[in-house]
Amino acid sequence: MSSNPFRTGRGRRGAGALALATVLALTAAACGDDGSGKAGDKGDEGSGKGEITFWDNNGGVRTDIWKEIIADFEKANPDIKVKYVGIPSESVQSKYDTALQGGGLPDVGGMGTAMLASYVAQGALDPVGDRIDKGPLKGKLSPTMVDSVRAAGGGDELYTVPTSANNGTLWYRTDLFEAADLEEPSTWPKFYEAAEKLTDAGKNKFGYTIRGGEGSIAQALDAAYGQSGITSFWEGDKTTVNDPRNVEALEKYAALYKKTTPSADVNNDFKKMVAQWDSGQIGMLSHNLGSYQDHLKALEGKFRGIPAPTQEDGTRVQVSNPVDGLGLFKSSKNKDAAWKFMEFAAGHESNSKWNESAGAIPANTEAAGDDWIQQAEATKLAAEVLNSGEVKVVQLPYYLPDWNSLSKADNEPNFQKVLLGKMSAKDFLDTLAEQLNEAQAEWKQQQ
């Protein structure tokens, strides 16, 4: 199948890695020392006192709440000072990459599962499972989130302390559903019925908005696995992504485009999709909990957020959502103090405070029972599903070094072709499967 024009070969990945290495080498000298060291440094437990550096991987958006948590920590631990460095989410990976080569890594860094594999492979992070088991966090972290972090790290070790998850949510307009005498879109058949019944293209009204631009692949896979009921991403060394049941499911989902969705959806990322839904002419939107405040401002009490649809028999399958967490960098010269901060930040009070601010699901199971989450219905429902043990989570292979490129640059344009009728769902998933199987084989050879 080497003639496949959509195939990502070894040569291209090797060239990309060489280019990245060249860029890092050129930029490393300009990198200031914001932290403790670079990849390969063994670090030290330190005195448990003094200053540590913390990089926030969503600086600006969550800066205020982190500064509040840091103030609480420093009050409880007067011998430790935390230097806060807020980094915008869109540039945090390049910041880590530069520091890995040239020095300046922090003691503690925010890191989601979607970017964890690269830093585990480079030996940049200390496993934290033993530290958790020896302290107050033992047994207090969501098993589902812990499983996602382990899977993203590529093995049995836990390389971050999970702090939150932003579960997929189906937002729907309660007023439009009531006017059309429709039931809540809690199952896939009800979802498709509503998408069709709420559409009146002549009046610019649509039942659904589908994500066709940046970030489309995970949402498309969520719809495919959610409908097919397949519960594992791998069967042996081969991916299930192009299983005929997933192909059929994706065909049905992609067929919504322009039939029950706006034509602009083919290029829409989450910001455009959310803004379009908030305009009030669309019945349903698939997005995570993070857009709740936008909906609240635009639609007040005319909407509701529920977990993604189930199959008719109530079976719920979803692909894993990125889990945010805190990593302990191996190069830290004061791991004892750094761990005290991580333990504090993931503790009940701090984790609850952070997630209330973000509208996300707390990793700390005690925080998941706090009053605010009982009042935030969408978050409460998502947390109940995630922690119920009943949902079947298909773990996406975040541990593959090629995952980000495969799920973004290499295949987002192909999914747009599927929406436009220029590529079949089968060809799209076969192409993705070939790339994934090759990446998995390469990863296994390196273990």
CSV table of C-alpha atoms in Angstrom, one decimal:
chain,number,residue,atom,x,y,z
A,1,MET,CA,0.0,0.0,0.0
A,2,SER,CA,3.0,2.3,-0.4
A,3,SER,CA,1.4,4.0,-3.3
A,4,ASN,CA,-1.3,5.4,-1.1
A,5,PRO,CA,-1.0,9.2,-1.4
A,6,PHE,CA,-2.4,9.8,2.1
A,7,ARG,CA,0.1,7.5,3.8
A,8,THR,CA,2.6,8.9,6.3
A,9,GLY,CA,5.9,7.1,5.8
A,10,ARG,CA,9.0,6.6,8.0
A,11,GLY,CA,10.9,9.0,5.8
A,12,ARG,CA,8.6,11.9,6.4
A,13,ARG,CA,8.5,11.4,10.2
A,14,GLY,CA,12.3,11.1,10.3
A,15,ALA,CA,12.7,14.3,8.3
A,16,GLY,CA,10.2,16.1,10.7
A,17,ALA,CA,12.2,14.9,13.7
A,18,LEU,CA,15.4,16.1,12.2
A,19,ALA,CA,13.9,19.5,11.5
A,20,LEU,CA,12.6,19.7,15.0
A,21,ALA,CA,15.9,18.8,16.5
A,22,THR,CA,17.6,21.5,14.3
A,23,VAL,CA,15.1,24.2,15.5
A,24,LEU,CA,15.6,23.1,19.1
A,25,ALA,CA,19.4,23.2,18.8
A,26,LEU,CA,19.2,26.8,17.4
A,27,THR,CA,16.8,28.1,20.0
A,28,ALA,CA,18.2,26.3,23.1
A,29,ALA,CA,20.9,28.8,23.6
A,30,ALA,CA,18.4,31.6,23.8
A,31,CYS,CA,16.4,29.9,26.5
A,32,GLY,CA,16.6,31.4,30.0
A,33,ASP,CA,16.9,29.1,33.0
A,34,ASP,CA,13.4,29.3,34.5
A,35,GLY,CA,13.7,26.1,36.4
A,36,SER,CA,16.0,23.2,37.4
A,37,GLY,CA,17.6,21.5,34.4
A,38,LYS,CA,17.2,19.6,31.2
A,39,ALA,CA,16.3,16.1,30.1
A,40,GLY,CA,18.7,13.5,31.4
A,41,ASP,CA,19.5,15.3,34.6
A,42,LYS,CA,18.8,13.0,37.6
A,43,GLY,CA,17.9,15.8,40.0
A,44,ASP,CA,17.7,15.4,43.7
A,45,GLU,CA,15.2,15.2,46.5
A,46,GLY,CA,16.6,18.4,48.0
A,47,SER,CA,15.9,19.9,51.4
A,48,GLY,CA,12.2,20.1,51.1
A,49,LYS,CA,12.5,23.9,51.5
A,50,GLY,CA,13.3,26.9,49.3
A,51,GLU,CA,12.0,27.9,45.9
A,52,ILE,CA,10.4,25.6,43.3
A,53,THR,CA,9.2,26.6,39.8
A,54,PHE,CA,5.8,25.6,38.4
A,55,TRP,CA,4.8,26.0,34.8
A,56,ASP,CA,1.1,26.3,34.2
A,57,ASN,CA,0.1,24.8,30.9
A,58,ASN,CA,-2.9,27.1,30.5
A,59,GLY,CA,-1.5,30.4,31.6
A,60,GLY,CA,-3.7,33.4,31.4
A,61,VAL,CA,-7.0,31.4,31.4
A,62,ARG,CA,-6.3,29.8,34.8
A,63,THR,CA,-3.6,32.1,36.2
A,64,ASP,CA,-5.8,33.7,38.9
A,65,ILE,CA,-6.9,30.4,40.4
A,66,TRP,CA,-3.4,29.0,40.4
A,67,LYS,CA,-2.1,32.0,42.2
A,68,GLU,CA,-4.8,31.6,44.8
A,69,ILE,CA,-3.8,27.9,45.3
A,70,ILE,CA,-0.1,28.8,45.5
A,71,ALA,CA,-0.9,31.4,48.2
A,72,ASP,CA,-2.8,28.8,50.2
A,73,PHE,CA,0.1,26.4,49.8
A,74,GLU,CA,2.8,28.9,50.8
A,75,LYS,CA,0.7,29.8,53.9
A,76,ALA,CA,0.6,26.1,54.9
A,77,ASN,CA,4.3,25.6,53.9
A,78,PRO,CA,6.1,28.9,54.8
A,79,ASP,CA,9.5,27.3,54.1
A,80,ILE,CA,8.6,26.8,50.4
A,81,LYS,CA,8.1,29.5,47.7
A,82,VAL,CA,6.5,28.7,44.4
A,83,LYS,CA,7.6,30.6,41.3
A,84,TYR,CA,4.6,30.6,38.9
A,85,VAL,CA,5.2,30.7,35.2
A,86,GLY,CA,2.0,30.9,33.1
A,87,ILE,CA,2.4,29.6,29.5
A,88,PRO,CA,-0.5,29.8,27.0
A,89,SER,CA,-1.7,26.3,26.1
A,90,GLU,CA,-0.9,26.8,22.4
A,91,SER,CA,2.8,27.3,23.1
A,92,VAL,CA,3.4,25.1,26.1
A,93,GLN,CA,4.7,22.1,24.1
A,94,SER,CA,7.3,24.2,22.3
A,95,LYS,CA,8.4,25.7,25.6
A,96,TYR,CA,8.9,22.2,27.1
A,97,ASP,CA,10.7,21.0,24.0
A,98,THR,CA,13.2,23.9,24.1
A,99,ALA,CA,13.9,23.4,27.8
A,100,LEU,CA,14.4,19.7,27.3
A,101,GLN,CA,17.3,20.4,25.0
A,102,GLY,CA,18.8,23.6,26.5
A,103,GLY,CA,17.9,23.6,30.2
A,104,GLY,CA,15.4,25.5,32.2
A,105,LEU,CA,12.9,22.8,33.0
A,106,PRO,CA,10.6,23.5,35.9
A,107,ASP,CA,10.3,21.4,39.0
A,108,VAL,CA,6.6,20.9,38.4
A,109,GLY,CA,4.7,21.3,35.1
A,110,GLY,CA,1.1,21.1,34.0
A,111,MET,CA,0.8,18.4,31.3
A,112,GLY,CA,-2.2,16.7,29.6
A,113,THR,CA,-2.2,13.1,28.4
A,114,ALA,CA,-2.2,14.2,24.8
A,115,MET,CA,1.4,15.4,25.0
A,116,LEU,CA,2.7,13.1,27.8
A,117,ALA,CA,4.2,10.3,25.6
A,118,SER,CA,7.0,12.4,24.2
A,119,TYR,CA,8.3,13.5,27.6
A,120,VAL,CA,8.1,10.0,29.0
A,121,ALA,CA,10.1,8.7,26.0
A,122,GLN,CA,12.8,11.3,26.6
A,123,GLY,CA,13.0,10.4,30.3
A,124,ALA,CA,12.0,13.8,31.4
A,125,LEU,CA,9.5,12.9,34.1
A,126,ASP,CA,9.7,10.9,37.4
A,127,PRO,CA,7.0,8.3,37.9
A,128,VAL,CA,4.8,9.4,40.8
A,129,GLY,CA,2.8,6.2,41.6
A,130,ASP,CA,4.9,5.3,44.6
A,131,ARG,CA,4.7,8.8,46.0
A,132,ILE,CA,0.9,8.8,45.7
A,133,ASP,CA,0.7,5.4,47.5
A,134,LYS,CA,2.7,6.7,50.4
A,135,GLY,CA,0.6,9.8,51.1
A,136,PRO,CA,-2.9,11.2,51.5
A,137,LEU,CA,-3.8,10.9,47.8
A,138,LYS,CA,-3.8,7.1,47.9
A,139,GLY,CA,-7.2,5.9,46.9
A,140,LYS,CA,-8.5,9.5,46.3
A,141,LEU,CA,-8.0,9.8,42.6
A,142,SER,CA,-10.5,8.9,39.9
A,143,PRO,CA,-9.6,5.3,38.7
A,144,THR,CA,-10.7,6.2,35.1
A,145,MET,CA,-8.4,9.2,35.0
A,146,VAL,CA,-5.6,7.2,36.5
A,147,ASP,CA,-6.1,4.6,33.8
A,148,SER,CA,-6.0,7.2,31.1
A,149,VAL,CA,-2.7,8.6,32.5
A,150,ARG,CA,-1.1,5.2,32.7
A,151,ALA,CA,-2.2,4.4,29.1
A,152,ALA,CA,-0.9,7.7,27.8
A,153,GLY,CA,2.5,6.9,29.4
A,154,GLY,CA,2.6,3.7,27.5
A,155,GLY,CA,2.9,1.3,30.4
A,156,ASP,CA,2.2,0.6,34.1
A,157,GLU,CA,3.8,3.7,35.5
A,158,LEU,CA,2.0,6.9,36.4
A,159,TYR,CA,3.8,9.9,35.1
A,160,THR,CA,1.5,12.7,36.2
A,161,VAL,CA,-0.9,13.2,39.1
A,162,PRO,CA,-4.3,13.6,37.3
A,163,THR,CA,-6.1,16.8,38.3
A,164,SER,CA,-9.1,17.1,35.9
A,165,ALA,CA,-10.9,15.8,32.9
A,166,ASN,CA,-13.0,17.8,30.4
A,167,ASN,CA,-15.4,15.1,29.3
A,168,GLY,CA,-17.3,15.2,26.0
A,169,THR,CA,-20.8,16.7,26.3
A,170,LEU,CA,-23.8,16.9,24.1
A,171,TRP,CA,-25.2,20.4,24.5
A,172,TYR,CA,-28.8,20.8,23.3
A,173,ARG,CA,-31.4,23.6,23.1
A,174,THR,CA,-34.2,22.7,25.5
A,175,ASP,CA,-36.5,25.3,24.1
A,176,LEU,CA,-36.1,24.0,20.5
A,177,PHE,CA,-36.6,20.4,21.7
A,178,GLU,CA,-39.8,21.3,23.6
A,179,ALA,CA,-41.2,23.2,20.6
A,180,ALA,CA,-40.6,20.2,18.4
A,181,ASP,CA,-41.9,17.7,20.9
A,182,LEU,CA,-38.6,15.9,21.0
A,183,GLU,CA,-37.2,13.7,23.7
A,184,GLU,CA,-33.7,14.4,25.2
A,185,PRO,CA,-31.1,13.1,22.7
A,186,SER,CA,-29.8,10.6,25.2
A,187,THR,CA,-29.4,7.7,22.6
A,188,TRP,CA,-28.0,7.7,19.1
A,189,PRO,CA,-31.4,7.1,17.5
A,190,LYS,CA,-32.9,10.0,19.4
A,191,PHE,CA,-29.8,12.1,18.4
A,192,TYR,CA,-30.3,11.4,14.7
A,193,GLU,CA,-34.1,12.0,14.9
A,194,ALA,CA,-33.6,15.4,16.5
A,195,ALA,CA,-30.9,16.4,14.0
A,196,GLU,CA,-33.3,15.8,11.2
A,197,LYS,CA,-36.4,17.2,12.8
A,198,LEU,CA,-34.8,20.5,13.9
A,199,THR,CA,-33.4,21.3,10.5
A,200,ASP,CA,-35.0,23.9,8.2
A,201,ALA,CA,-32.1,24.9,5.9
A,202,GLY,CA,-34.3,27.4,4.1
A,203,LYS,CA,-34.6,29.3,7.4
A,204,ASN,CA,-31.0,28.8,8.3
A,205,LYS,CA,-32.0,26.4,11.1
A,206,PHE,CA,-30.0,23.2,11.7
A,207,GLY,CA,-30.3,20.3,14.0
A,208,TYR,CA,-26.5,19.9,14.7
A,209,THR,CA,-23.1,21.4,14.1
A,210,ILE,CA,-20.4,19.0,13.2
A,211,ARG,CA,-16.7,19.7,13.7
A,212,GLY,CA,-14.9,19.6,10.4
A,213,GLY,CA,-11.9,21.9,11.1
A,214,GLU,CA,-9.1,21.7,13.7
A,215,GLY,CA,-9.6,19.0,16.3
A,216,SER,CA,-12.1,17.0,14.3
A,217,ILE,CA,-10.5,13.5,14.5
A,218,ALA,CA,-11.1,12.8,18.2
A,219,GLN,CA,-14.8,13.9,17.9
A,220,ALA,CA,-15.3,11.8,14.8
A,221,LEU,CA,-13.8,8.7,16.5
A,222,ASP,CA,-15.9,9.3,19.6
A,223,ALA,CA,-19.0,9.2,17.3
A,224,ALA,CA,-17.8,6.1,15.6
A,225,TYR,CA,-16.9,4.0,18.7
A,226,GLY,CA,-19.9,5.4,20.6
A,227,GLN,CA,-22.2,3.9,17.9
A,228,SER,CA,-20.3,0.7,17.1
A,229,GLY,CA,-19.9,-0.4,20.7
A,230,ILE,CA,-16.3,-1.5,20.1
A,231,THR,CA,-14.4,-1.1,23.4
A,232,SER,CA,-10.8,-1.4,22.5
A,233,PHE,CA,-8.6,0.6,20.2
A,234,TRP,CA,-6.4,-2.4,19.5
A,235,GLU,CA,-7.0,-6.0,18.7
A,236,GLY,CA,-3.6,-7.5,19.0
A,237,ASP,CA,-1.2,-5.3,17.1
A,238,LYS,CA,-3.9,-4.0,14.7
A,239,THR,CA,-6.2,-1.0,15.4
A,240,THR,CA,-9.9,-1.4,15.4
A,241,VAL,CA,-10.4,2.0,13.9
A,242,ASN,CA,-11.3,0.7,10.5
A,243,ASP,CA,-13.5,-2.2,11.7
A,244,PRO,CA,-16.6,-2.4,9.4
A,245,ARG,CA,-18.8,-1.4,12.4
A,246,ASN,CA,-16.8,1.9,12.8
A,247,VAL,CA,-16.9,2.5,9.1
A,248,GLU,CA,-20.7,2.2,9.0
A,249,ALA,CA,-21.0,4.4,12.1
A,250,LEU,CA,-18.8,7.1,10.6
A,251,GLU,CA,-20.6,7.0,7.3
A,252,LYS,CA,-23.9,7.8,9.1
A,253,TYR,CA,-22.3,10.5,11.2
A,254,ALA,CA,-20.5,12.3,8.4
A,255,ALA,CA,-23.7,12.1,6.2
A,256,LEU,CA,-25.1,14.8,8.6
A,257,TYR,CA,-22.9,17.4,7.0
A,258,LYS,CA,-24.9,19.9,5.0
A,259,LYS,CA,-28.0,17.8,5.4
A,260,THR,CA,-28.7,18.8,9.0
A,261,THR,CA,-25.6,21.0,9.6
A,262,PRO,CA,-24.4,24.3,8.3
A,263,SER,CA,-22.0,24.2,5.3
A,264,ALA,CA,-19.5,26.3,7.2
A,265,ASP,CA,-18.9,23.3,9.5
A,266,VAL,CA,-16.3,21.8,7.2
A,267,ASN,CA,-13.8,24.4,8.3
A,268,ASN,CA,-15.0,25.1,11.9
A,269,ASP,CA,-12.8,24.5,14.9
A,270,PHE,CA,-14.3,24.5,18.4
A,271,LYS,CA,-14.3,28.3,18.7
A,272,LYS,CA,-16.2,28.8,15.5
A,273,MET,CA,-18.5,25.9,16.2
A,274,VAL,CA,-19.3,27.1,19.8
A,275,ALA,CA,-20.0,30.7,18.5
A,276,GLN,CA,-22.2,29.3,15.8
A,277,TRP,CA,-24.2,27.3,18.2
A,278,ASP,CA,-24.5,30.1,20.7
A,279,SER,CA,-26.1,32.2,17.9
A,280,GLY,CA,-29.3,30.3,18.6
A,281,GLN,CA,-30.2,28.7,15.3
A,282,ILE,CA,-28.8,25.2,15.9
A,283,GLY,CA,-30.2,22.4,18.0
A,284,MET,CA,-27.2,20.4,19.2
A,285,LEU,CA,-23.5,20.7,19.7
A,286,SER,CA,-20.8,18.2,20.7
A,287,HIS,CA,-18.1,19.8,22.8
A,288,ASN,CA,-16.6,19.4,26.2
A,289,LEU,CA,-17.5,21.1,29.5
A,290,GLY,CA,-15.2,24.0,28.8
A,291,SER,CA,-17.7,25.9,26.7
A,292,TYR,CA,-20.4,26.1,29.5
A,293,GLN,CA,-19.8,29.7,30.4
A,294,ASP,CA,-20.1,30.8,26.7
A,295,HIS,CA,-23.4,29.0,26.5
A,296,LEU,CA,-24.6,30.5,29.7
A,297,LYS,CA,-23.9,34.0,28.5
A,298,ALA,CA,-25.5,33.5,25.1
A,299,LEU,CA,-28.5,31.2,25.9
A,300,GLU,CA,-29.1,31.6,29.6
A,301,GLY,CA,-31.5,28.8,30.7
A,302,LYS,CA,-32.4,27.6,27.2
A,303,PHE,CA,-29.9,24.7,27.0
A,304,ARG,CA,-28.7,21.6,28.8
A,305,GLY,CA,-25.5,19.5,28.7
A,306,ILE,CA,-25.6,15.7,28.9
A,307,PRO,CA,-23.0,13.0,28.4
A,308,ALA,CA,-22.6,11.7,24.8
A,309,PRO,CA,-25.5,9.4,23.6
A,310,THR,CA,-25.7,5.8,24.5
A,311,GLN,CA,-26.7,2.9,22.3
A,312,GLU,CA,-30.4,1.9,22.5
A,313,ASP,CA,-29.7,-0.7,25.2
A,314,GLY,CA,-28.0,2.0,27.4
A,315,THR,CA,-24.4,0.8,26.6
A,316,ARG,CA,-22.1,3.8,26.7
A,317,VAL,CA,-18.8,3.8,24.9
A,318,GLN,CA,-16.6,6.8,24.6
A,319,VAL,CA,-13.0,7.5,23.5
A,320,SER,CA,-10.7,8.9,26.2
A,321,ASN,CA,-10.6,12.6,26.7
A,322,PRO,CA,-7.3,14.2,27.5
A,323,VAL,CA,-6.7,14.2,31.3
A,324,ASP,CA,-4.8,17.2,32.7
A,325,GLY,CA,-2.3,16.7,35.4
A,326,LEU,CA,0.9,17.7,37.1
A,327,GLY,CA,4.3,16.2,36.3
A,328,LEU,CA,7.4,16.0,38.5
A,329,PHE,CA,10.5,16.7,36.3
A,330,LYS,CA,13.3,14.3,36.8
A,331,SER,CA,15.8,17.1,36.7
A,332,SER,CA,14.3,18.9,39.7
A,333,LYS,CA,16.9,19.6,42.4
A,334,ASN,CA,14.2,19.9,45.1
A,335,LYS,CA,11.7,17.0,44.4
A,336,ASP,CA,10.6,16.8,48.0
A,337,ALA,CA,9.3,20.4,48.0
A,338,ALA,CA,7.9,20.0,44.5
A,339,TRP,CA,6.0,16.9,45.5
A,340,LYS,CA,4.5,18.7,48.6
A,341,PHE,CA,3.1,21.3,46.2
A,342,MET,CA,1.8,18.6,43.8
A,343,GLU,CA,0.1,16.7,46.6
A,344,PHE,CA,-1.4,20.0,48.0
A,345,ALA,CA,-2.7,21.0,44.5
A,346,ALA,CA,-4.3,17.6,43.9
A,347,GLY,CA,-5.8,17.5,47.4
A,348,HIS,CA,-9.5,17.8,48.1
A,349,GLU,CA,-9.8,21.6,48.7
A,350,SER,CA,-7.4,22.8,46.0
A,351,ASN,CA,-8.6,20.4,43.4
A,352,SER,CA,-12.2,21.3,44.1
A,353,LYS,CA,-11.3,25.0,43.9
A,354,TRP,CA,-9.4,24.7,40.6
A,355,ASN,CA,-12.1,22.6,38.9
A,356,GLU,CA,-14.9,24.8,40.0
A,357,SER,CA,-13.2,27.7,38.3
A,358,ALA,CA,-12.6,25.7,35.2
A,359,GLY,CA,-16.0,23.9,35.1
A,360,ALA,CA,-14.1,20.6,34.8
A,361,ILE,CA,-14.4,17.2,36.5
A,362,PRO,CA,-12.1,16.9,39.6
A,363,ALA,CA,-9.7,14.0,39.7
A,364,ASN,CA,-9.9,14.0,43.5
A,365,THR,CA,-13.0,11.8,44.3
A,366,GLU,CA,-13.7,13.7,47.5
A,367,ALA,CA,-13.8,17.0,45.5
A,368,ALA,CA,-16.3,15.3,43.1
A,369,GLY,CA,-18.9,15.3,45.9
A,370,ASP,CA,-18.7,19.0,46.7
A,371,ASP,CA,-21.7,21.3,46.6
A,372,TRP,CA,-20.7,23.3,43.5
A,373,ILE,CA,-20.5,20.2,41.3
A,374,GLN,CA,-24.0,19.1,42.5
A,375,GLN,CA,-25.3,22.5,41.2
A,376,ALA,CA,-23.4,22.4,37.9
A,377,GLU,CA,-25.6,19.8,36.2
A,378,ALA,CA,-23.4,19.1,33.1
A,379,THR,CA,-20.3,18.6,35.2
A,380,LYS,CA,-22.2,16.5,37.7
A,381,LEU,CA,-23.6,14.2,35.0
A,382,ALA,CA,-20.2,13.9,33.3
A,383,ALA,CA,-18.5,13.1,36.6
A,384,GLU,CA,-21.1,10.5,37.5
A,385,VAL,CA,-20.6,8.8,34.1
A,386,LEU,CA,-16.8,8.9,34.3
A,387,ASN,CA,-16.7,7.6,37.9
A,388,SER,CA,-19.5,5.1,37.6
A,389,GLY,CA,-17.4,2.2,36.3
A,390,GLU,CA,-20.1,1.5,33.8
A,391,VAL,CA,-18.8,3.6,30.9
A,392,LYS,CA,-16.5,1.7,28.5
A,393,VAL,CA,-13.6,4.0,27.7
A,394,VAL,CA,-11.6,3.4,24.5
A,395,GLN,CA,-8.1,4.6,25.3
A,396,LEU,CA,-6.7,6.6,22.4
A,397,PRO,CA,-3.0,5.9,21.8
A,398,TYR,CA,-1.6,9.1,23.2
A,399,TYR,CA,1.6,7.2,24.0
A,400,LEU,CA,2.5,7.0,20.3
A,401,PRO,CA,5.0,9.7,19.4
A,402,ASP,CA,3.2,10.1,16.1
A,403,TRP,CA,-0.3,10.4,17.6
A,404,ASN,CA,-0.5,14.2,17.5
A,405,SER,CA,0.6,14.4,13.8
A,406,LEU,CA,-1.6,11.5,12.8
A,407,SER,CA,-4.7,12.9,14.5
A,408,LYS,CA,-4.1,16.5,13.3
A,409,ALA,CA,-2.0,17.5,10.3
A,410,ASP,CA,-2.1,14.1,8.5
A,411,ASN,CA,-5.8,13.3,8.8
A,412,GLU,CA,-7.9,16.4,9.5
A,413,PRO,CA,-7.8,17.3,5.8
A,414,ASN,CA,-8.8,13.8,4.9
A,415,PHE,CA,-11.9,14.0,7.2
A,416,GLN,CA,-12.8,17.2,5.4
A,417,LYS,CA,-12.7,15.2,2.2
A,418,VAL,CA,-15.1,12.7,3.7
A,419,LEU,CA,-17.6,15.5,4.6
A,420,LEU,CA,-17.3,16.9,1.1
A,421,GLY,CA,-17.9,13.5,-0.5
A,422,LYS,CA,-14.4,13.4,-2.0
A,423,MET,CA,-13.2,10.4,0.1
A,424,SER,CA,-15.2,7.5,1.5
A,425,ALA,CA,-15.3,6.9,5.3
A,426,LYS,CA,-13.8,3.5,4.6
A,427,ASP,CA,-10.8,4.9,2.7
A,428,PHE,CA,-10.3,7.5,5.4
A,429,LEU,CA,-10.3,5.0,8.3
A,430,ASP,CA,-8.2,2.5,6.3
A,431,THR,CA,-5.6,5.2,5.7
A,432,LEU,CA,-5.6,6.1,9.4
A,433,ALA,CA,-5.4,2.5,10.4
A,434,GLU,CA,-2.4,1.8,8.2
A,435,GLN,CA,-0.6,4.8,9.7
A,436,LEU,CA,-1.5,3.8,13.3
A,437,ASN,CA,-0.4,0.1,12.8
A,438,GLU,CA,2.9,1.3,11.5
A,439,ALA,CA,3.4,3.7,14.4
A,440,GLN,CA,2.4,1.0,16.9
A,441,ALA,CA,4.9,-1.4,15.4
A,442,GLU,CA,7.7,1.2,15.5
A,443,TRP,CA,6.8,2.0,19.1
A,444,LYS,CA,6.9,-1.6,20.1
A,445,GLN,CA,10.3,-2.1,18.6
A,446,GLN,CA,11.7,0.7,20.8
A,447,GLN,CA,10.3,-0.8,24.0
